[in-house]
Amino acid sequence: MNEEKLGRLEPVFYPKSIAVIGASPDERKYGSGYLHALVLSGYQGGIYAVNRVSGTCHGVHIYPSLNSIPNPVDFVIVAVPVASVLEVLDDCAAKGVKVVQFFTAGFRETGSEAGRSLETEMAKRAQQGGFRIIGPNCIGVYNPAVKIPYGQMEMVGEAGSVAFISQSGGHGGRLIGIGLDRGIKFSKVVSFGNACDLDCVDYLEYLAVDPQTKLIGAYLEGIQRGKRFLELVRETVATKPLIVWKGGRTETGAEAAASHTGSLASSYAVWKAALEQAGALTVESLEEMVDTIIALEHMGASAGRRVAIVSGLTGGGGGDSVSSTDTFVSIGLEVPRFTSSTLSILETLLPSVGSILRNPLDIGSVGANLDTLRRTMDLVFADPGIDVVIVQQHIDMLLHSLSLEQVHAINDVFIETWQAQSKPLAVVSPAWAAVTEGLEVESKLQSNHIPVYRNLEGAARGIANTVRYNERLKASTIA
Amino acid sequence: MNEEKLGRLEPVFYPKSIAVIGASPDERKYGSGYLHALVLSGYQGGIYAVNRVSGTCHGVHIYPSLNSIPNPVDFVIVAVPVASVLEVLDDCAAKGVKVVQFFTAGFRETGSEAGRSLETEMAKRAQQGGFRIIGPNCIGVYNPAVKIPYGQMEMVGEAGSVAFISQSGGHGGRLIGIGLDRGIKFSKVVSFGNACDLDCVDYLEYLAVDPQTKLIGAYLEGIQRGKRFLELVRETVATKPLIVWKGGRTETGAEAAASHTGSLASSYAVWKAALEQAGALTVESLEEMVDTIIALEHMGASAGRRVAIVSGLTGGGGGDSVSSTDTFVSIGLEVPRFTSSTLSILETLLPSVGSILRNPLDIGSVGANLDTLRRTMDLVFADPGIDVVIVQQHIDMLLHSLSLEQVHAINDVFIETWQAQSKPLAVVSPAWAAVTEGLEVESKLQSNHIPVYRNLEGAARGIANTVRYNERLKASTIA
C-alpha cells in the first residue's frame, strides 16, 4: 500500500534524468537558470537542454527536440511561452517522459476561460500520455538528498526530515532560504502552482508515507478535493504533524489568490475549523510556519505547557522577566512557580539583590560564572513542575561585557546541561544583524539541536502550537 | 510655564558634571563600568570617581568622598551596596548635588517592608536636601546630544527626536541597541526603576514640552499618580504621540513586575482602556514599540489606511501578494483596487503573464528594468485611492539574481520616486542575517528617511498604530 503510494510519485522526487525545455544559449532566460542550477547543484542524473536555437547552455549541449535526446528522460522542466505547451506535452508523451513541470504561467490565474480550458486539456493529455504534470505556474521540486535544486537557486542544503508543499513558488523559496539560516533541513519541497493535474492531495498522500519525512508544512491557496484532503489530514497527523498556512484568509487576500494561482478560496473560518478538527495545525504567516516547524522538530512530544524562563545572563533581565511572562501566558502557556525545594537551593546559589529568585528567573550578573550557571540550569531542568526551559540571551549585550570565548562557554553550559537530561530547551536570541559573532553562537546551538528564536513571540507561538499538537494526539490515543 | 517644567529636570538630562560613587580601582565593578563609558563617550562635563579605596579608575583620580571633590557636582551615579545609601544621600546634600541616580538595587522590589520604608526615607532626604532621585534599581539617563552614555554602554548614537522612559533598564538598553540597528535616533532615554522620587509623571511632564522630543515611548510596570498621569497623557498627545507598553499585562506577568520594580499593577484591561481613551497608543511588546516608533517618525500625519503593495521585484511575488493582503487587511488596513486609469497604464507598462496587475502589484521579473520600475512606482504613488505604499523586497533573493550595484540601483528608484511626491513609503526587507550586503541597502533607505521593516506584521502594526493616532487627532481637532 505504502509502496504503491511512494512508487506513484517516485519520478517526481527521484527522477533519473532531467531535461529543461527552454534552456537556451541566452543564459539570462529562465530555462537557462534552471539548467545552471542543476549543473551547479551536484545532481547526479542526466541533464539535458532542449531548444530550437542550437548551441550550448552553461556548457550543456542543446538538443533541437526532446525526441532527439539519445537517452531516456524521466522529468521535463518547461520554461517556454504558454502558446507551445500542448505541443510540448505531445513531445513528452512520444518520449515516454514520466513527469512534466511547468514553470510557464499564463493559465487559469489570468482569469480567462481560455486559460482554464487549456489546463483541462493539459490534464487530459497527461492522462493519455501516461505522465503527470506539476503546475503550471510553479517553481517545482527541491530534493536535497539527490541534489535537485529549487528552481534557479543552485544552493542545496543538507537533507533533513521536513517536507513543504506550496502553491506559491516564492513562499517555497523563502522557506528554503530561511531554513538555511535557521537550521531547518528539508526532505522534499514542491511548489505546484495551479495544480492542473497533481494536486495537494497527491503530494500529501506521498509525504504521509514517505519515510524521509517526519513533519509536513503546506501553503495552500485553494484546497483541491476538499473532502479527501481532510480525510488524508486525519490519517497523516496520526504519525506526523501537518502545519497548514492557508493564503487568502481575508476577502481581499482571496481575490489576490485568484489572480495568483486561480484558486477559489472558500471562507477561511470554515477551512480553519475543518483543518484544526482534522488535526492539522493552522498558522497565519511564513514566520509562524517557521517558528512552529522549529519547535515541533526539536521539542516534539516532550513539549508541555509549563515553561521556565531564565534571563538576565549579565544583568538587565528584570524587564525581560515581565515581558516574557506576559508573552507566554497570553498565548496560553504557563509560567508556574518553582517548587519550594528548587527555590531553597536557588537562594543558596544566587544573590538576593540583583537577581529575581522566581520563575522567570533573572539570574543577574552571575550568569558569567559558569559553575553557578551550570548548577542553576541543572536545577531548573530538574524542577518537576517544569516541561520546557527558555533562555533569553541578548548576544549583543553579552558581547558588550564578555569576550566571544566567554559567550561560547556560557552557551556550552546550555548545551551540556540540556544534553544531560530530557526536557526541551529553546534559546531566544535576537542577534541584531550588526552582531555577526552572535550568529556563530546561534549556529552552534542549532547544530546541537537546540532551537533558536529571534524573538519571544516566535518562541511562544512555536511552542504553543507544538503543545497543541501533543495534547491533541494524546487525547485521540486515549479515545 | 514650559521654561519652568524644563528647568526642573534640566540637571537630570544636562548635568554639567557627573561623579560616580563606587567607581573603583577594580575595573570590573559596576561603578567602574559607568565611569568607563563616560570617559569613552565623549561627555564634555566634569567626570569624577569616588571610593574609599584610593587610586585611579580608567585613568580618573579617585576621591575619597564627594566632599573632597574641589568642583561642584551636578549629578551623582551611585553603585554601592544598599546599606550605604542614606549616608550617600547625606553626602550629596552636603555637596549641593542636584540629581542622584541609584544603580543600586535591593529596595522595594525585594518585597520587604525594610526596602519600602528605606525608599520613603530616601525621598524624604532628597526633598530636605534639595535634590532629586532617579531610581533606585535603574540604569539612569541617556542623552546623546551631550554624550551621556546609557549605563555601561559607551556607544552613543546620533541625537534625534525620540524619547523613551522605561521602568526597565534592560528594555531601555535593548531599545537603544535596536535603534542603532534600525535607524531610531533618541533625544533622551531614562530608565527609572522603582521611582522612589522622580516618577513617570515627572519625566513625561518634561518630555511633553521638551523641544528636542517629537515622539515619546514608555515602558511602565506600575503607573504612579494615575489620575495626573492620564491628564498628562491627554495634554501630551495633542502635540506629540505617546506610545505606552505596559508590563505585567497578565496576572503572572504582574507578579514578575512586583519582583522587578516593586510595582503593583492594577488590571491591564482597565489601564489599556484608560490610556487609549486619553490618546496614548498602547503596544504589547518591544518589537511593536519599535515598529510603531518607526512608522510614526517617518510617516507621521500623512499615513492613511489605504495601502498599495508592490512585490515580486524579480519574480516570486504571487504568494507575497496574497499574504501581504491577508496581513494588512486583518489588522484593519485596506488594500483597495487601483483606479481604472492606473490599471490601464499598468497594462501598457507590465506584461500580463508573470505579473499581477492589481493591488498588490506583483511586478514580476521586470523589477530589474529601472525605467519600468520608475514609471510603475510613480503611477502607484499617484493613484488617488492610495495613502501609503509598501514595497516587499527580498534582498537575499534579489542578490541571488542581481549584482549589489543593481540592487542599489533598484533602491535608488524607490528613494527618488518617493522623494518626488508626498505619500509615505515603507520597505519590507527581511534581510536574513546571512546576507550582509542587504544591510548596506537597508541603511541607505533608512538614512533617506524610508522606514525598513523586517517583516510584514511589523510594518502592518506600525502603520495601523500610526493611522489610529492620526485619525484620533483629526477627530479631536474637529470636535
mmCIF file of N, CA and C in Angstrom, chain A residues 306-310 336-351 356-359 361 363 366 370-391 413-414 416-418 420-425:
data_model
loop_
_atom_site.group_PDB
_atom_site.id
_atom_site.type_symbol
_atom_site.label_atom_id
_atom_site.label_comp_id
_atom_site.label_asym_id
_atom_site.label_seq_id
_atom_site.Cartn_x
_atom_site.Cartn_y
_atom_site.Cartn_z
ATOM 1 N N ARG A 306 4.123 23.926 30.653
ATOM 2 C CA ARG A 306 4.720 24.631 31.801
ATOM 3 C C ARG A 306 6.164 25.058 31.515
ATOM 4 N N VAL A 307 6.343 26.359 31.381
ATOM 5 C CA VAL A 307 7.600 26.908 30.885
ATOM 6 C C VAL A 307 8.384 27.575 32.014
ATOM 7 N N ALA A 308 9.684 27.281 32.091
ATOM 8 C CA ALA A 308 10.574 28.057 32.960
ATOM 9 C C ALA A 308 11.389 28.975 32.071
ATOM 10 N N ILE A 309 11.617 30.196 32.528
ATOM 11 C CA ILE A 309 12.353 31.177 31.733
ATOM 12 C C ILE A 309 13.564 31.644 32.538
ATOM 13 N N VAL A 310 14.721 31.628 31.897
ATOM 14 C CA VAL A 310 15.945 32.105 32.534
ATOM 15 C C VAL A 310 16.417 33.325 31.741
ATOM 16 N N PRO A 336 4.783 28.636 35.695
ATOM 17 C CA PRO A 336 4.422 28.299 37.079
ATOM 18 C C PRO A 336 5.518 28.651 38.068
ATOM 19 N N ARG A 337 5.155 28.657 39.344
ATOM 20 C CA ARG A 337 6.175 28.839 40.394
ATOM 21 C C ARG A 337 7.087 27.622 40.438
ATOM 22 N N PHE A 338 8.323 27.837 40.842
ATOM 23 C CA PHE A 338 9.207 26.703 41.098
ATOM 24 C C PHE A 338 8.746 26.003 42.376
ATOM 25 N N THR A 339 9.122 24.758 42.551
ATOM 26 C CA THR A 339 8.818 24.071 43.813
ATOM 27 C C THR A 339 9.642 24.716 44.933
ATOM 28 N N SER A 340 9.215 24.503 46.171
ATOM 29 C CA SER A 340 9.925 25.135 47.285
ATOM 30 C C SER A 340 11.337 24.580 47.391
ATOM 31 N N SER A 341 11.526 23.324 46.992
ATOM 32 C CA SER A 341 12.869 22.767 47.056
ATOM 33 C C SER A 341 13.780 23.468 46.038
ATOM 34 N N THR A 342 13.284 23.694 44.820
ATOM 35 C CA THR A 342 14.069 24.436 43.833
ATOM 36 C C THR A 342 14.426 25.818 44.372
ATOM 37 N N LEU A 343 13.410 26.502 44.944
ATOM 38 C CA LEU A 343 13.627 27.855 45.454
ATOM 39 C C LEU A 343 14.697 27.895 46.532
ATOM 40 N N SER A 344 14.635 26.905 47.430
ATOM 41 C CA SER A 344 15.579 26.992 48.546
ATOM 42 C C SER A 344 17.014 26.760 48.064
ATOM 43 N N ILE A 345 17.196 25.920 47.057
ATOM 44 C CA ILE A 345 18.560 25.761 46.529
ATOM 45 C C ILE A 345 18.979 27.014 45.736
ATOM 46 N N LEU A 346 18.031 27.591 44.990
ATOM 47 C CA LEU A 346 18.347 28.827 44.248
ATOM 48 C C LEU A 346 18.880 29.901 45.181
ATOM 49 N N GLU A 347 18.256 29.985 46.370
ATOM 50 C CA GLU A 347 18.686 31.007 47.337
ATOM 51 C C GLU A 347 20.135 30.834 47.774
ATOM 52 N N THR A 348 20.597 29.599 47.747
ATOM 53 C CA THR A 348 21.997 29.383 48.125
ATOM 54 C C THR A 348 22.932 29.658 46.950
ATOM 55 N N LEU A 349 22.391 29.573 45.737
ATOM 56 C CA LEU A 349 23.242 29.745 44.549
ATOM 57 C C LEU A 349 23.394 31.190 44.110
ATOM 58 N N LEU A 350 22.289 31.950 44.221
ATOM 59 C CA LEU A 350 22.256 33.283 43.625
ATOM 60 C C LEU A 350 22.049 34.349 44.689
ATOM 61 N N PRO A 351 22.576 35.546 44.472
ATOM 62 C CA PRO A 351 22.383 36.624 45.452
ATOM 63 C C PRO A 351 20.950 37.137 45.407
ATOM 64 N N ILE A 356 16.364 37.771 40.467
ATOM 65 C CA ILE A 356 14.983 37.572 40.905
ATOM 66 C C ILE A 356 14.765 36.073 41.026
ATOM 67 N N LEU A 357 14.598 35.622 42.274
ATOM 68 C CA LEU A 357 14.574 34.195 42.559
ATOM 69 C C LEU A 357 13.169 33.630 42.440
ATOM 70 N N ARG A 358 12.656 33.635 41.266
ATOM 71 C CA ARG A 358 11.356 33.049 40.991
ATOM 72 C C ARG A 358 11.351 32.725 39.499
ATOM 73 N N ASN A 359 10.272 32.177 39.010
ATOM 74 C CA ASN A 359 10.139 31.923 37.583
ATOM 75 C C ASN A 359 9.302 33.045 36.997
ATOM 76 N N LEU A 361 13.314 33.392 36.077
ATOM 77 C CA LEU A 361 14.495 33.558 36.901
ATOM 78 C C LEU A 361 15.433 34.562 36.237
ATOM 79 N N ILE A 363 18.808 35.764 36.547
ATOM 80 C CA ILE A 363 19.970 35.336 37.324
ATOM 81 C C ILE A 363 20.982 36.438 37.524
ATOM 82 N N VAL A 366 25.538 37.086 37.694
ATOM 83 C CA VAL A 366 26.283 35.852 37.960
ATOM 84 C C VAL A 366 26.251 34.901 36.774
ATOM 85 N N LEU A 370 30.416 30.355 35.316
ATOM 86 C CA LEU A 370 29.973 29.137 34.636
ATOM 87 C C LEU A 370 29.494 28.066 35.603
ATOM 88 N N ASP A 371 30.144 27.978 36.751
ATOM 89 C CA ASP A 371 29.744 26.940 37.686
ATOM 90 C C ASP A 371 28.351 27.223 38.246
ATOM 91 N N THR A 372 28.120 28.490 38.634
ATOM 92 C CA THR A 372 26.793 28.871 39.127
ATOM 93 C C THR A 372 25.747 28.664 38.043
ATOM 94 N N LEU A 373 26.098 29.043 36.835
ATOM 95 C CA LEU A 373 25.152 28.909 35.725
ATOM 96 C C LEU A 373 24.784 27.442 35.517
ATOM 97 N N ARG A 374 25.806 26.572 35.559
ATOM 98 C CA ARG A 374 25.581 25.144 35.349
ATOM 99 C C ARG A 374 24.657 24.569 36.428
ATOM 100 N N ARG A 375 24.934 24.934 37.672
ATOM 101 C CA ARG A 375 24.106 24.402 38.758
ATOM 102 C C ARG A 375 22.684 24.954 38.679
ATOM 103 N N THR A 376 22.574 26.219 38.261
ATOM 104 C CA THR A 376 21.246 26.817 38.130
ATOM 105 C C THR A 376 20.448 26.132 37.023
ATOM 106 N N MET A 377 21.094 25.913 35.895
ATOM 107 C CA MET A 377 20.397 25.260 34.771
ATOM 108 C C MET A 377 19.976 23.841 35.165
ATOM 109 N N ASP A 378 20.872 23.100 35.797
ATOM 110 C CA ASP A 378 20.530 21.744 36.245
ATOM 111 C C ASP A 378 19.292 21.763 37.138
ATOM 112 N N LEU A 379 19.274 22.727 38.028
ATOM 113 C CA LEU A 379 18.181 22.843 38.987
ATOM 114 C C LEU A 379 16.857 23.156 38.287
ATOM 115 N N VAL A 380 16.905 24.083 37.347
ATOM 116 C CA VAL A 380 15.678 24.472 36.645
ATOM 117 C C VAL A 380 15.165 23.304 35.805
ATOM 118 N N PHE A 381 16.074 22.620 35.104
ATOM 119 C CA PHE A 381 15.664 21.449 34.324
ATOM 120 C C PHE A 381 15.012 20.396 35.231
ATOM 121 N N ALA A 382 15.561 20.249 36.443
ATOM 122 C CA ALA A 382 15.103 19.169 37.316
ATOM 123 C C ALA A 382 13.779 19.468 38.013
ATOM 124 N N ASP A 383 13.342 20.732 38.009
ATOM 125 C CA ASP A 383 12.100 21.057 38.729
ATOM 126 C C ASP A 383 10.947 20.253 38.137
ATOM 127 N N PRO A 384 10.233 19.493 38.977
ATOM 128 C CA PRO A 384 9.191 18.611 38.437
ATOM 129 C C PRO A 384 7.986 19.361 37.866
ATOM 130 N N GLY A 385 7.850 20.644 38.189
ATOM 131 C CA GLY A 385 6.710 21.410 37.669
ATOM 132 C C GLY A 385 6.968 22.047 36.318
ATOM 133 N N ILE A 386 8.132 21.777 35.744
ATOM 134 C CA ILE A 386 8.544 22.455 34.501
ATOM 135 C C ILE A 386 8.627 21.448 33.349
ATOM 136 N N ASP A 387 8.059 21.834 32.170
ATOM 137 C CA ASP A 387 8.143 20.965 30.989
ATOM 138 C C ASP A 387 9.200 21.438 29.989
ATOM 139 N N VAL A 388 9.341 22.758 29.873
ATOM 140 C CA VAL A 388 10.192 23.345 28.829
ATOM 141 C C VAL A 388 10.995 24.488 29.446
ATOM 142 N N VAL A 389 12.261 24.616 29.064
ATOM 143 C CA VAL A 389 13.070 25.724 29.577
ATOM 144 C C VAL A 389 13.431 26.678 28.429
ATOM 145 N N ILE A 390 13.263 27.971 28.704
ATOM 146 C CA ILE A 390 13.607 29.010 27.738
ATOM 147 C C ILE A 390 14.738 29.844 28.320
ATOM 148 N N VAL A 391 15.784 30.070 27.547
ATOM 149 C CA VAL A 391 16.823 31.020 27.956
ATOM 150 C C VAL A 391 16.700 32.255 27.081
ATOM 151 N N VAL A 413 27.499 25.646 28.334
ATOM 152 C CA VAL A 413 26.777 25.216 29.538
ATOM 153 C C VAL A 413 25.324 24.880 29.188
ATOM 154 N N PHE A 414 24.704 25.705 28.350
ATOM 155 C CA PHE A 414 23.322 25.397 27.946
ATOM 156 C C PHE A 414 23.275 24.046 27.233
ATOM 157 N N GLU A 416 25.423 21.531 27.332
ATOM 158 C CA GLU A 416 25.773 20.378 28.174
ATOM 159 C C GLU A 416 24.686 20.052 29.210
ATOM 160 N N THR A 417 24.154 21.075 29.849
ATOM 161 C CA THR A 417 23.126 20.791 30.858
ATOM 162 C C THR A 417 21.864 20.251 30.178
ATOM 163 N N TRP A 418 21.589 20.742 28.984
ATOM 164 C CA TRP A 418 20.417 20.235 28.247
ATOM 165 C C TRP A 418 20.625 18.765 27.855
ATOM 166 N N ALA A 420 22.257 16.561 29.316
ATOM 167 C CA ALA A 420 22.298 15.648 30.463
ATOM 168 C C ALA A 420 20.913 15.280 30.982
ATOM 169 N N GLN A 421 19.866 15.773 30.370
ATOM 170 C CA GLN A 421 18.515 15.458 30.831
ATOM 171 C C GLN A 421 17.569 15.397 29.627
ATOM 172 N N SER A 422 16.249 15.342 29.872
ATOM 173 C CA SER A 422 15.353 15.051 28.749
ATOM 174 C C SER A 422 14.334 16.136 28.406
ATOM 175 N N LYS A 423 14.346 17.270 29.124
ATOM 176 C CA LYS A 423 13.353 18.304 28.798
ATOM 177 C C LYS A 423 13.848 19.212 27.673
ATOM 178 N N PRO A 424 12.927 19.748 26.880
ATOM 179 C CA PRO A 424 13.354 20.624 25.789
ATOM 180 C C PRO A 424 13.838 21.993 26.278
ATOM 181 N N LEU A 425 14.771 22.538 25.520
ATOM 182 C CA LEU A 425 15.328 23.875 25.772
ATOM 183 C C LEU A 425 15.227 24.681 24.483
#
